[in-house]
Each structure stands twice: as C-alpha cells, then as structure tokens.
Short mmCIF file of C-alpha atoms in Angstrom, two decimals:
data_model
loop_
_atom_site.label_atom_id
_atom_site.label_comp_id
_atom_site.label_asym_id
_atom_site.label_seq_id
_atom_site.Cartn_x
_atom_site.Cartn_y
_atom_site.Cartn_z
CA UNK A 2 61.92 63.94 76.95
CA UNK A 3 59.31 66.58 76.50
CA UNK A 4 56.45 64.14 76.98
CA UNK A 5 57.95 62.76 80.11
CA UNK A 6 58.45 66.25 81.56
CA UNK A 7 54.81 67.14 80.80
CA UNK A 8 53.58 63.89 82.45
CA UNK A 9 55.75 64.73 85.52
CA UNK A 10 54.06 68.11 85.82
CA UNK A 11 50.56 66.63 85.54
CA UNK A 12 51.12 63.90 88.06
CA UNK A 13 52.62 66.24 90.58
CA UNK A 14 49.35 68.02 90.95
CA UNK A 15 48.03 65.56 93.44
CA UNK A 16 51.17 65.34 95.55
CA UNK A 17 50.57 68.26 97.76
CA UNK A 18 47.48 66.97 99.37
CA UNK A 19 49.19 63.75 100.32
CA UNK A 20 52.19 65.44 101.80
CA UNK A 21 50.16 67.97 103.60
CA UNK A 22 48.36 65.17 105.48
CA UNK A 23 51.77 63.74 106.42
CA UNK A 24 52.91 67.17 107.42
CA UNK A 25 50.01 67.64 109.80
CA UNK A 26 50.88 64.37 111.55
CA UNK A 27 54.42 65.56 111.93
CA UNK A 28 53.38 68.90 113.30
CA UNK A 29 51.20 67.07 115.85
CA UNK A 30 54.35 65.11 116.91
CA UNK A 31 56.34 68.30 117.57
CA UNK A 32 53.79 70.82 118.91
CA UNK A 33 50.75 71.17 121.11
CA UNK A 34 51.12 67.60 122.37
CA UNK A 35 50.89 66.55 126.10
CA UNK A 36 54.60 65.78 126.01
CA UNK A 37 55.56 69.24 124.69
CA UNK A 38 53.26 70.87 127.27
CA UNK A 39 55.05 69.14 130.09
CA UNK A 40 58.48 69.91 128.53
CA UNK A 41 57.74 73.59 128.62
CA UNK A 42 58.38 73.63 132.38
CA UNK A 43 60.08 70.26 132.99
CA UNK A 44 63.59 70.45 134.42
CA UNK A 45 63.99 74.17 135.11
CA UNK A 46 67.58 75.04 135.53
CA UNK A 47 66.82 78.07 137.75
CA UNK A 48 69.10 81.05 138.19
CA UNK A 49 72.09 82.08 140.32
CA UNK A 50 75.64 80.83 139.98
CA UNK A 51 76.02 79.98 143.69
CA UNK A 52 72.68 78.06 143.63
CA UNK A 53 73.60 76.05 140.59
CA UNK A 54 77.11 75.31 141.92
CA UNK A 55 75.36 73.79 144.91
CA UNK A 56 73.11 71.59 142.74
CA UNK A 57 70.10 73.93 143.11
CA UNK A 58 69.87 73.03 146.79
CA UNK A 59 69.00 76.58 147.53
CA UNK A 60 65.55 76.83 149.04
CA UNK A 61 67.01 76.96 152.57
CA UNK A 62 70.02 79.10 151.62
CA UNK A 63 68.57 81.84 149.43
CA UNK A 64 71.02 84.50 150.53
CA UNK A 65 71.56 86.47 147.33
CA UNK A 66 69.63 88.06 144.52
CA UNK A 67 68.63 84.67 143.10
CA UNK A 68 66.32 84.23 146.11
CA UNK A 69 63.79 86.00 143.95
CA UNK A 70 63.54 82.75 142.06
CA UNK A 71 64.24 80.17 144.71
CA UNK A 72 62.69 81.67 147.86
CA UNK A 73 61.87 85.35 148.12
CA UNK A 74 61.80 85.12 151.93
CA UNK A 75 65.56 84.67 151.75
CA UNK A 76 65.99 88.21 150.42
CA UNK A 77 65.78 89.44 154.02
CA UNK A 78 69.28 87.90 154.62
CA UNK A 79 71.07 90.37 152.37
CA UNK A 80 73.23 92.74 154.45
CA UNK A 81 73.18 95.38 151.76
CA UNK A 82 71.78 96.07 148.28
CA UNK A 83 73.31 94.32 145.35
CA UNK A 84 73.37 94.25 141.47
CA UNK A 85 73.92 90.83 139.90
CA UNK A 86 74.53 89.78 136.25
CA UNK A 87 75.41 86.39 134.75
CA UNK A 88 75.95 84.57 131.46
CA UNK A 89 75.81 80.89 130.64
CA UNK A 90 77.36 78.70 127.95
CA UNK A 91 75.79 75.34 127.07
CA UNK A 92 77.61 72.46 125.31
CA UNK A 93 74.89 69.97 124.24
CA UNK A 94 76.10 66.51 123.10
CA UNK A 95 73.74 63.87 121.80
CA UNK A 96 74.59 60.28 120.67
CA UNK A 97 71.62 59.04 118.69
CA UNK A 98 71.08 55.48 117.47
CA UNK A 99 68.60 54.80 114.70
CA UNK A 100 68.24 51.60 112.63
CA UNK A 101 71.48 50.31 113.97
CA UNK A 102 73.42 53.35 113.04
CA UNK A 103 74.85 55.84 115.66
CA UNK A 104 75.56 59.51 115.08
CA UNK A 105 77.40 61.67 117.62
CA UNK A 106 76.96 65.41 117.39
CA UNK A 107 77.11 68.52 119.58
CA UNK A 108 76.13 72.13 119.62
CA UNK A 109 77.02 75.23 121.66
CA UNK A 110 74.75 77.94 122.94
CA UNK A 111 75.58 81.15 124.84
CA UNK A 112 73.02 83.38 126.59
CA UNK A 113 72.45 86.07 129.20
CA UNK A 114 70.96 84.26 132.27
CA UNK A 115 70.06 86.98 134.64
CA UNK A 116 70.39 90.69 135.33
CA UNK A 117 68.78 92.22 138.42
CA UNK A 118 68.86 94.39 141.50
CA UNK A 119 68.06 93.73 145.12
CA UNK A 120 67.50 96.81 147.28
CA UNK A 121 67.61 96.74 151.00
CA UNK A 122 65.46 99.40 152.62
CA UNK A 123 66.60 100.99 155.94
CA UNK A 124 64.54 99.66 158.78
CA UNK A 125 64.40 100.34 162.48
CA UNK A 126 64.30 96.63 163.13
CA UNK A 127 64.08 93.49 161.01
CA UNK A 128 64.76 93.51 157.33
CA UNK A 129 62.76 94.54 154.16
CA UNK A 130 64.39 93.83 150.74
CA UNK A 131 62.80 94.17 147.24
CA UNK A 132 64.27 92.79 144.08
CA UNK A 133 63.55 93.02 140.35
CA UNK A 134 65.21 91.79 137.20
CA UNK A 135 65.08 89.60 134.14
CA UNK A 136 65.86 85.86 134.61
CA UNK A 137 66.14 83.00 132.16
CA UNK A 138 65.27 79.90 134.12
CA UNK A 139 64.48 77.27 131.45
CA UNK A 140 66.31 76.64 128.19
CA UNK A 141 65.08 74.66 125.23
CA UNK A 142 68.42 74.48 123.42
CA UNK A 143 69.01 71.05 122.00
CA UNK A 144 70.11 69.17 118.84
CA UNK A 145 69.34 65.73 117.38
CA UNK A 146 70.80 64.21 114.18
CA UNK A 147 70.64 60.65 112.97
CA UNK A 148 70.45 58.48 109.85
CA UNK A 149 70.15 54.86 108.93
CA UNK A 150 68.78 52.43 106.40
CA UNK A 151 65.26 51.75 107.52
CA UNK A 152 62.86 48.95 106.64
CA UNK A 153 59.95 50.53 108.62
CA UNK A 154 56.87 51.37 106.70
CA UNK A 155 55.64 54.95 107.03
CA UNK A 156 52.62 56.78 105.57
CA UNK A 157 54.41 58.35 102.58
CA UNK A 158 53.27 57.98 98.96
CA UNK A 159 51.89 59.86 96.00
CA UNK A 160 48.94 59.75 93.54
CA UNK A 161 50.73 59.63 90.17
CA UNK A 162 49.52 59.49 86.58
CA UNK A 163 51.26 57.05 84.20
CA UNK A 164 51.71 57.17 80.44
CA UNK A 165 48.20 55.72 79.94
CA UNK A 166 46.58 58.57 81.85
CA UNK A 167 45.70 56.34 84.83
CA UNK A 168 46.07 57.64 88.36
CA UNK A 169 47.26 55.29 91.09
CA UNK A 170 48.77 55.51 94.57
CA UNK A 171 52.47 54.62 94.66
CA UNK A 172 54.12 54.38 98.10
CA UNK A 173 57.68 55.65 98.88
CA UNK A 174 57.52 54.13 102.32
CA UNK A 175 60.21 51.56 103.18
CA UNK A 176 63.71 50.19 102.49
CA UNK A 177 65.24 53.57 102.19
CA UNK A 178 68.02 55.69 103.80
CA UNK A 179 66.44 58.15 106.22
CA UNK A 180 68.11 61.10 107.80
CA UNK A 181 66.53 63.48 110.25
CA UNK A 182 67.91 66.63 111.93
CA UNK A 183 66.04 68.51 114.69
CA UNK A 184 67.24 71.78 116.19
CA UNK A 185 65.65 73.70 119.04
CA UNK A 186 66.82 77.15 120.13
CA UNK A 187 65.19 79.18 122.82
CA UNK A 188 64.31 79.73 126.45
CA UNK A 189 61.66 80.72 128.90
CA UNK A 190 62.35 83.64 131.20
CA UNK A 191 60.53 86.15 133.30
CA UNK A 192 60.55 89.78 134.34
CA UNK A 193 60.35 89.32 138.06
CA UNK A 194 59.49 91.59 140.95
CA UNK A 195 59.33 90.59 144.57
CA UNK A 196 60.33 91.14 148.13
CA UNK A 197 60.94 89.67 151.57
CA UNK A 198 60.07 90.96 154.95
CA UNK A 199 61.35 89.73 158.33
CA UNK A 200 58.16 89.18 160.43
CA UNK A 201 60.00 88.06 163.62
CA UNK A 202 63.55 87.44 164.66
CA UNK A 203 63.37 83.83 163.34
CA UNK A 204 60.85 83.99 160.42
CA UNK A 205 60.70 85.79 157.08
CA UNK A 206 58.15 85.71 154.28
CA UNK A 207 58.41 86.73 150.63
CA UNK A 208 56.52 87.06 147.40
CA UNK A 209 57.63 87.00 143.78
CA UNK A 210 55.48 88.05 140.86
CA UNK A 211 56.67 86.74 137.47
CA UNK A 212 55.71 87.97 133.97
CA UNK A 213 56.76 85.13 131.64
CA UNK A 214 58.21 85.70 128.25
CA UNK A 215 60.19 83.57 125.85
CA UNK A 216 60.36 81.80 122.52
CA UNK A 217 61.47 78.40 121.09
CA UNK A 218 62.51 77.93 117.41
CA UNK A 219 61.91 74.32 116.26
CA UNK A 220 63.38 73.27 112.92
CA UNK A 221 63.14 69.82 111.53
CA UNK A 222 64.71 68.56 108.25
CA UNK A 223 63.81 65.06 106.96
CA UNK A 224 65.45 63.40 104.08
CA UNK A 225 64.66 60.03 102.43
CA UNK A 226 66.81 58.42 99.68
CA UNK A 227 66.21 55.48 97.45
CA UNK A 228 69.80 54.33 98.21
CA UNK A 229 69.51 50.89 96.65
CA UNK A 230 67.45 52.01 93.63
CA UNK A 231 64.52 49.93 94.62
CA UNK A 232 61.88 52.45 93.39
CA UNK A 233 62.95 52.44 89.68
CA UNK A 234 59.67 51.74 87.79
CA UNK A 235 58.00 54.70 86.06
CA UNK A 236 56.08 56.63 87.18
CA UNK A 237 57.15 55.79 90.75
CA UNK A 238 60.95 56.05 90.04
CA UNK A 239 61.54 57.99 93.28
CA UNK A 240 65.07 59.17 94.00
CA UNK A 241 65.00 61.59 97.00
CA UNK A 242 62.50 63.37 99.21
CA UNK A 243 63.06 66.24 101.60
CA UNK A 244 60.78 67.89 104.07
CA UNK A 245 61.52 71.18 106.09
CA UNK A 246 59.34 72.16 109.05
CA UNK A 247 59.66 75.29 111.27
CA UNK A 248 57.67 76.13 114.26
CA UNK A 249 58.18 79.35 116.19
CA UNK A 250 56.66 79.20 119.64
CA UNK A 251 56.25 82.26 121.75
CA UNK A 252 55.26 82.35 125.43
CA UNK A 253 53.62 84.80 127.79
CA UNK A 254 51.86 84.55 131.16
CA UNK A 255 52.29 85.34 134.84
CA UNK A 256 52.69 83.53 138.08
CA UNK A 257 53.01 84.02 141.83
CA UNK A 258 55.46 82.39 144.28
CA UNK A 259 55.18 82.64 148.04
CA UNK A 260 58.05 81.60 150.33
CA UNK A 261 58.93 81.30 153.93
CA UNK A 262 62.20 80.97 155.82
CA UNK A 263 62.45 79.77 159.44
CA UNK A 264 65.64 79.88 161.61
CA UNK A 265 65.51 76.95 164.03
CA UNK A 266 68.89 78.09 165.42
CA UNK A 267 71.46 80.63 164.25
CA UNK A 268 73.02 77.90 162.10
CA UNK A 269 69.98 75.86 160.92
CA UNK A 270 67.21 77.17 158.77
CA UNK A 271 64.29 75.73 156.74
CA UNK A 272 62.61 77.08 153.68
CA UNK A 273 59.40 76.33 151.92
CA UNK A 274 57.92 77.81 148.70
CA UNK A 275 54.69 77.40 146.83
CA UNK A 276 54.21 78.25 143.20
CA UNK A 277 50.50 78.88 142.67
CA UNK A 278 48.81 77.58 139.54
CA UNK A 279 49.92 79.36 136.45
CA UNK A 280 48.96 79.49 132.78
CA UNK A 281 51.12 79.89 129.74
CA UNK A 282 49.71 81.51 126.75
CA UNK A 283 51.32 79.79 123.71
CA UNK A 284 51.39 81.23 120.13
CA UNK A 285 52.81 79.11 117.32
CA UNK A 286 53.77 80.15 113.78
CA UNK A 287 54.48 77.20 111.53
CA UNK A 288 55.69 76.74 107.96
CA UNK A 289 56.53 73.63 105.90
CA UNK A 290 57.89 72.96 102.38
CA UNK A 291 59.13 69.88 100.63
CA UNK A 292 60.87 68.72 97.44
CA UNK A 293 60.43 65.41 95.64
CA UNK A 294 63.12 64.17 93.13
CA UNK A 295 62.81 61.40 90.38
CA UNK A 296 65.45 59.30 88.73
CA UNK A 297 65.23 61.28 85.51
CA UNK A 298 66.21 64.49 87.34
CA UNK A 299 62.76 65.97 87.57
CA UNK A 300 61.91 67.69 90.84
CA UNK A 301 59.09 69.64 92.27
CA UNK A 302 59.00 71.92 95.32
CA UNK A 303 55.93 72.92 97.22
CA UNK A 304 54.94 75.05 100.19
CA UNK A 305 52.67 72.69 102.14
CA UNK A 306 51.33 74.72 104.95
CA UNK A 307 51.77 77.87 107.04
CA UNK A 308 49.72 79.57 109.68
CA UNK A 309 49.32 80.44 113.29
CA UNK A 310 47.88 78.50 116.23
CA UNK A 311 47.20 79.73 119.86
CA UNK A 312 46.37 77.80 122.95
CA UNK A 313 46.87 77.80 126.73
CA UNK A 314 48.69 75.40 129.02
CA UNK A 315 47.64 75.35 132.69
CA UNK A 316 50.01 73.99 135.37
CA UNK A 317 49.12 73.07 138.97
CA UNK A 318 50.79 73.91 142.23
CA UNK A 319 54.46 73.25 142.70
CA UNK A 320 55.92 72.76 146.22
CA UNK A 321 59.55 73.11 147.08
CA UNK A 322 61.40 72.99 150.34
CA UNK A 323 64.85 72.73 151.78
CA UNK A 324 67.20 73.16 154.71
CA UNK A 325 70.68 74.69 155.26
CA UNK A 326 73.13 74.07 158.08
CA UNK A 327 76.17 76.25 158.78
CA UNK A 328 79.15 74.51 160.39
CA UNK A 329 81.97 76.97 160.70
CA UNK A 330 83.44 77.40 157.19
CA UNK A 331 80.96 74.88 155.81
CA UNK A 332 77.31 75.23 154.57
CA UNK A 333 75.46 72.00 153.81
CA UNK A 334 72.17 72.20 152.08
CA UNK A 335 69.38 70.00 150.61
CA UNK A 336 66.10 70.74 148.64
CA UNK A 337 63.17 69.00 147.14
CA UNK A 338 60.60 69.73 144.53
CA UNK A 339 57.22 68.21 144.11
CA UNK A 340 55.13 68.53 140.86
CA UNK A 341 51.96 66.61 139.72
CA UNK A 342 52.14 66.44 135.93
CA UNK A 343 48.85 64.58 135.72
CA UNK A 344 47.09 67.86 136.49
CA UNK A 345 48.52 69.87 133.54
CA UNK A 346 45.83 70.57 130.93
CA UNK A 347 45.17 72.50 127.67
CA UNK A 348 42.67 75.22 127.52
CA UNK A 349 41.18 77.62 124.84
CA UNK A 350 42.44 81.26 124.72
CA UNK A 351 39.96 83.84 125.91
CA UNK A 352 37.76 85.04 123.09
CA UNK A 353 38.18 81.88 120.91
CA UNK A 354 35.27 79.79 119.91
CA UNK A 355 35.15 75.95 120.30
CA UNK A 356 36.31 74.86 116.85
CA UNK A 357 37.02 71.25 115.87
CA UNK A 358 40.73 71.95 116.30
CA UNK A 359 40.24 73.20 119.85
CA UNK A 360 37.95 70.33 120.65
CA UNK A 361 40.71 67.94 119.62
CA UNK A 362 43.13 69.84 121.80
CA UNK A 363 40.86 69.60 124.78
CA UNK A 364 40.35 65.83 124.05
CA UNK A 365 44.13 65.41 124.57
CA UNK A 366 43.77 66.39 128.21
CA UNK A 367 42.99 62.85 129.15
CA UNK A 368 46.50 61.85 128.15
CA UNK A 369 48.09 63.80 131.00
CA UNK A 370 46.52 61.53 133.63
CA UNK A 371 47.20 58.47 131.54
CA UNK A 372 50.82 59.04 130.52
CA UNK A 373 52.35 61.23 133.26
CA UNK A 374 52.88 61.01 137.00
CA UNK A 375 53.87 62.96 140.15
CA UNK A 376 57.60 63.66 140.51
CA UNK A 377 59.70 64.24 143.57
CA UNK A 378 63.10 65.70 142.67
CA UNK A 379 65.74 66.36 145.17
CA UNK A 380 69.21 68.00 145.37
CA UNK A 381 72.15 68.35 147.78
CA UNK A 382 75.09 70.68 147.87
CA UNK A 383 77.59 72.53 149.94
CA UNK A 384 80.03 75.43 150.20
CA UNK A 385 83.38 75.67 151.85
CA UNK A 386 84.87 79.11 152.68
CA UNK A 387 88.58 78.65 152.78
CA UNK A 388 89.80 80.20 155.96
CA UNK A 389 92.15 83.27 155.47
CA UNK A 390 91.18 83.67 151.85
CA UNK A 391 88.33 85.26 149.80
CA UNK A 392 87.70 81.98 148.04
CA UNK A 393 84.59 79.82 148.34
CA UNK A 394 84.37 76.28 146.88
CA UNK A 395 81.02 74.74 145.99
CA UNK A 396 79.59 71.45 144.71
CA UNK A 397 76.21 69.80 144.28
CA UNK A 398 74.20 66.94 143.03
CA UNK A 399 70.62 66.89 141.55
CA UNK A 400 68.12 64.33 140.42
CA UNK A 401 65.18 65.23 138.14
CA UNK A 402 62.82 62.26 137.77
CA UNK A 403 61.18 61.55 134.42
CA UNK A 404 57.58 62.73 134.38
CA UNK A 405 56.46 59.72 132.30
CA UNK A 406 54.38 57.09 134.09
CA UNK A 407 56.18 53.81 134.66
CA UNK A 408 59.43 55.45 133.41
CA UNK A 409 62.59 53.44 134.13
CA UNK A 410 65.24 55.05 136.33
CA UNK A 411 67.63 55.40 133.47
CA UNK A 412 65.29 58.13 132.01
CA UNK A 413 65.81 60.35 135.10
CA UNK A 414 68.21 63.25 134.69
CA UNK A 415 71.30 63.47 136.91
CA UNK A 416 73.39 66.49 137.37
CA UNK A 417 76.74 67.14 139.21
CA UNK A 418 77.98 70.59 139.68
CA UNK A 419 80.98 72.53 141.02
CA UNK A 420 81.98 76.12 141.26
CA UNK A 421 83.77 78.87 143.18
CA UNK A 422 83.25 82.40 144.36
CA UNK A 423 85.94 84.99 144.90
CA UNK A 424 85.66 88.40 146.53
CA UNK A 425 87.60 90.77 144.41
CA UNK A 426 87.14 93.51 147.02
CA UNK A 427 84.72 94.26 149.88
CA UNK A 428 81.89 95.15 147.33
CA UNK A 429 82.64 93.03 144.26
CA UNK A 430 82.58 89.30 143.83
CA UNK A 431 83.10 86.94 140.90
CA UNK A 432 81.35 83.54 140.65
CA UNK A 433 81.75 80.55 138.31
CA UNK A 434 79.97 77.26 138.13
CA UNK A 435 80.05 74.08 136.00
CA UNK A 436 77.13 71.66 135.76
CA UNK A 437 77.14 68.34 133.92
CA UNK A 438 74.00 66.49 133.11
CA UNK A 439 73.50 62.92 131.85
CA UNK A 440 70.27 61.27 130.72
CA UNK A 441 68.81 58.91 128.14
CA UNK A 442 65.62 59.24 126.14
CA UNK A 443 63.64 57.48 123.45
CA UNK A 444 61.86 59.54 120.77
CA UNK A 445 59.93 58.82 117.63
CA UNK A 446 57.74 60.53 115.00
CA UNK A 447 55.72 59.78 111.87
CA UNK A 448 58.90 59.26 109.82
CA UNK A 449 60.83 57.07 112.37
CA UNK A 450 58.09 54.95 114.03
CA UNK A 451 60.68 52.48 115.37
CA UNK A 452 62.21 55.26 117.32
CA UNK A 453 65.59 56.80 118.18
CA UNK A 454 67.61 56.05 121.28
CA UNK A 455 69.49 59.05 122.63
CA UNK A 456 72.26 59.43 125.20
CA UNK A 457 72.45 63.07 126.14
CA UNK A 458 75.23 64.94 127.92
CA UNK A 459 75.11 68.61 128.72
CA UNK A 460 77.87 70.79 130.12
CA UNK A 461 76.69 74.19 131.40
CA UNK A 462 79.15 76.95 132.41
CA UNK A 463 78.09 80.13 134.19
CA UNK A 464 80.02 83.21 134.98
CA UNK A 465 78.83 86.34 136.72
CA UNK A 466 79.66 89.28 138.92
CA UNK A 467 77.93 90.84 141.91
CA UNK A 468 78.25 94.46 143.07
CA UNK A 469 77.30 95.52 146.61
CA UNK A 470 75.92 98.99 146.65
#
C-alpha cells in the first residue's frame, strides 16, 4: 500500500499542466467570447412597473420616472415631482436535456430594481423636468443543471507513471457519467441623470447620461464519474473527477441617450430615442481548482489557475421608437428596438500593451460579423383605467429576436405581461406587474461537445410605490 501511494504522488506531478490547458479552454467558453459580449446587453428588461406591465411598449408613453430610461423627453409630461422605488423577484426555470437525460430545476432571485427622483421645475410656460436615480435594467441571474451518461470524447487525460517508471498519457475522456451545474448571479445597472424640456407645445426633447456599474458571478461545477468501472487498469484506474471554476465579472462605463416626443394630436404621440455608441470596461477575476480520485481511494486536489483580466466591449448605436394613442379610458401603445450586433467589438483598455492575449482577443472581432445579425424587436401593450375607481389594468406582449445569424424562430424570446396600478390617495400610488418569458436555447462547452438543449421559463414579479411631492 505504501509503494502504491508513493507512485500515486509521483504520477500526480504532471496532472496540473494537463488540466490547466483544459481549464483555459473552459474559461474561453464562459468569458470574453463574442457570445458573452453580446449577452452583456442582449434582452434588457428595462425599468418601471407600468412600462413592464405594458410589455415595454413605453417609448411613446414615457409619462413617469422610468422615462429616464425609455425616453427622457417624456419627463416633460409629469404634472408634479415624484419619488419612485421598486423591487423585483425572478423565478427562473430551466429544463435541460443532455445525453438523453432531462433535468428540471429552478432558482429564485430578489433585487432592488430602481430608486429615483423626478423633479419638475416651475416654469412660466412649457415644462422642464430633471430626474436622477439608480436603475438595474439588465439581470444575469440564471441557472443550468444537467447530467447524463455520455459517449462523447473530450480532451481530458493525464500523464501517469506506472510501476515500471514509464510515463504515458492515459485518457479519461468518454463513456462516463457527466454532471454540470452553472450558476450566474448578477446584474447591470446605472446611476442615471437626465432631463426633458418642452421646446414647443407639441414637441419635447430629453437627454439621459448613464454611468454603468454592475457585476456577474459565474460559477461552474463539472463532475465526471466512471459509473461502469471501465477505467479499472492501473495506473489509469480513474474513479471520479471534479472541476470548479469561478469568474467574477465587474462592469463600468458610461453612455448617452437622446429622445424626442411629438404630439400629433392631444391623443396621439410618437417617440424616438437614440442610444449613442457606448463602451463597457470589463474586469474579470477567475479561479479554478480540481480534484481527481482513483479506485484505491487516492485523491489529489490542485489549484489550477487564478488571475485577473481586463478588456473593453464597444457597442454601436441603438434606435428605439414607439407610439401611444389615448382612447378615453384606454391607452394603446407599441414600440420597436433596432440593434446591429455585427458591429460589436472588443478593444484593449487604455494603457495596456498589445500582448499575445490581447491580440487573440482582437482577432475574435471577426466573429461578430460572421455569427451575429441585426435584430428588430417589438412590443405592444395597453392600459385600461376603470371608470369611477382608482384602478388601472395593464397588459403587454414583447418579442426579442435571437442575435445569432440564421437563428430559428424558436430561439426568439417571447414575453407576456400583466399588471395593475392603484392610487392609494392623491399623492401615493401602488404598482404591480407580472411578466412571463419563454425561450429555447442550445449550449455546449469543452466538457459537453454534443451540447445541451434548454427550455427556459422566467416569471418576473415587480412591486413598487410612487410618491408625488
């Protein structure tokens, strides 16, 4: 037993280099890839309970504090100053199928969504309103868990020394039970300041300045088991392998949005906004460790890699527009959003030299044009103010097309929403909304090359209160 233990220790010396190479491939699959760069801003939920109740069809409505995000020109419609605060609760459900096995799991997340003030200045004529606050407009919360017996070959193996002192490569790469769990927890928000001014009786303009901040905690746990005892010959008598990766991503940056609102009649208005090109500065801190187990009970744990990595992601113009029509107690609205994901690109942070790592990052810019496309998302919604009461009923529908080139329609995200508002008194109102999303996706990494098919459902609840001051 002593001689076997000593041999185990000797042959484990070469394992770290092999696993480190595999780790770097895994890291590349989960960070600083074109797909991740697009995902940083893909499918923004936005802010505002009324807006989200109406399916985010709010560019032409924009009549509360959330106009700071949707269309700052709409701030001029406020009849008095207001303070707004809201919370959201997300139920994320994922049905994942891998190697013929399906796992259903869900997770819950609760966050502050927004807190802000809109102040209406006294004017002789027209309207001038400024607003400021903190708003979380994009969440990264999600969860994926799956397992199955896989025959797929992956790049996993070790250089081991046998009893004769000979070192050979022994794969641990197929016909095993594989389990993977991925958790993401985080969001992107902004400290925002902006204002709207009425330039004529029928036209207003507004500007919002955003200072972005946020973080995303990515955690991946991978397990591989020799379930059928196929790997039973010394020295490659593998039993179990596990790998744990963590990546903390932090965001910063700034951006400018300009909006306009035009009243065609007293009941019909059009809005248009332009988000100017923006850059997100991304800082990642990563760690990885693994454990390998053998049939005789021997195990070895190693810290594979840790460090920091910084880069910049640049995003092009975003154009949004919408209209709203008031028909007595009804308001009907529609909006669109246009983005060209082919123009996203990586860049080097200021002050950094062009190393081989950064050159590889810049080389990835060609994949944006090859793998992504322009998207035209749209939404529709409405509000019904029940006559003789303080109750407002709302509903909406939204489509967010997949940014992937040649993507099938089943990969588009669809959302339906409903909500209500209730005036507690002349200065205080309560709002609630519910949004359900459904979409499908296909994902893969170095450990699961055949991929995992996911059916995702999200249920998002928002509650908030507004005080007129």
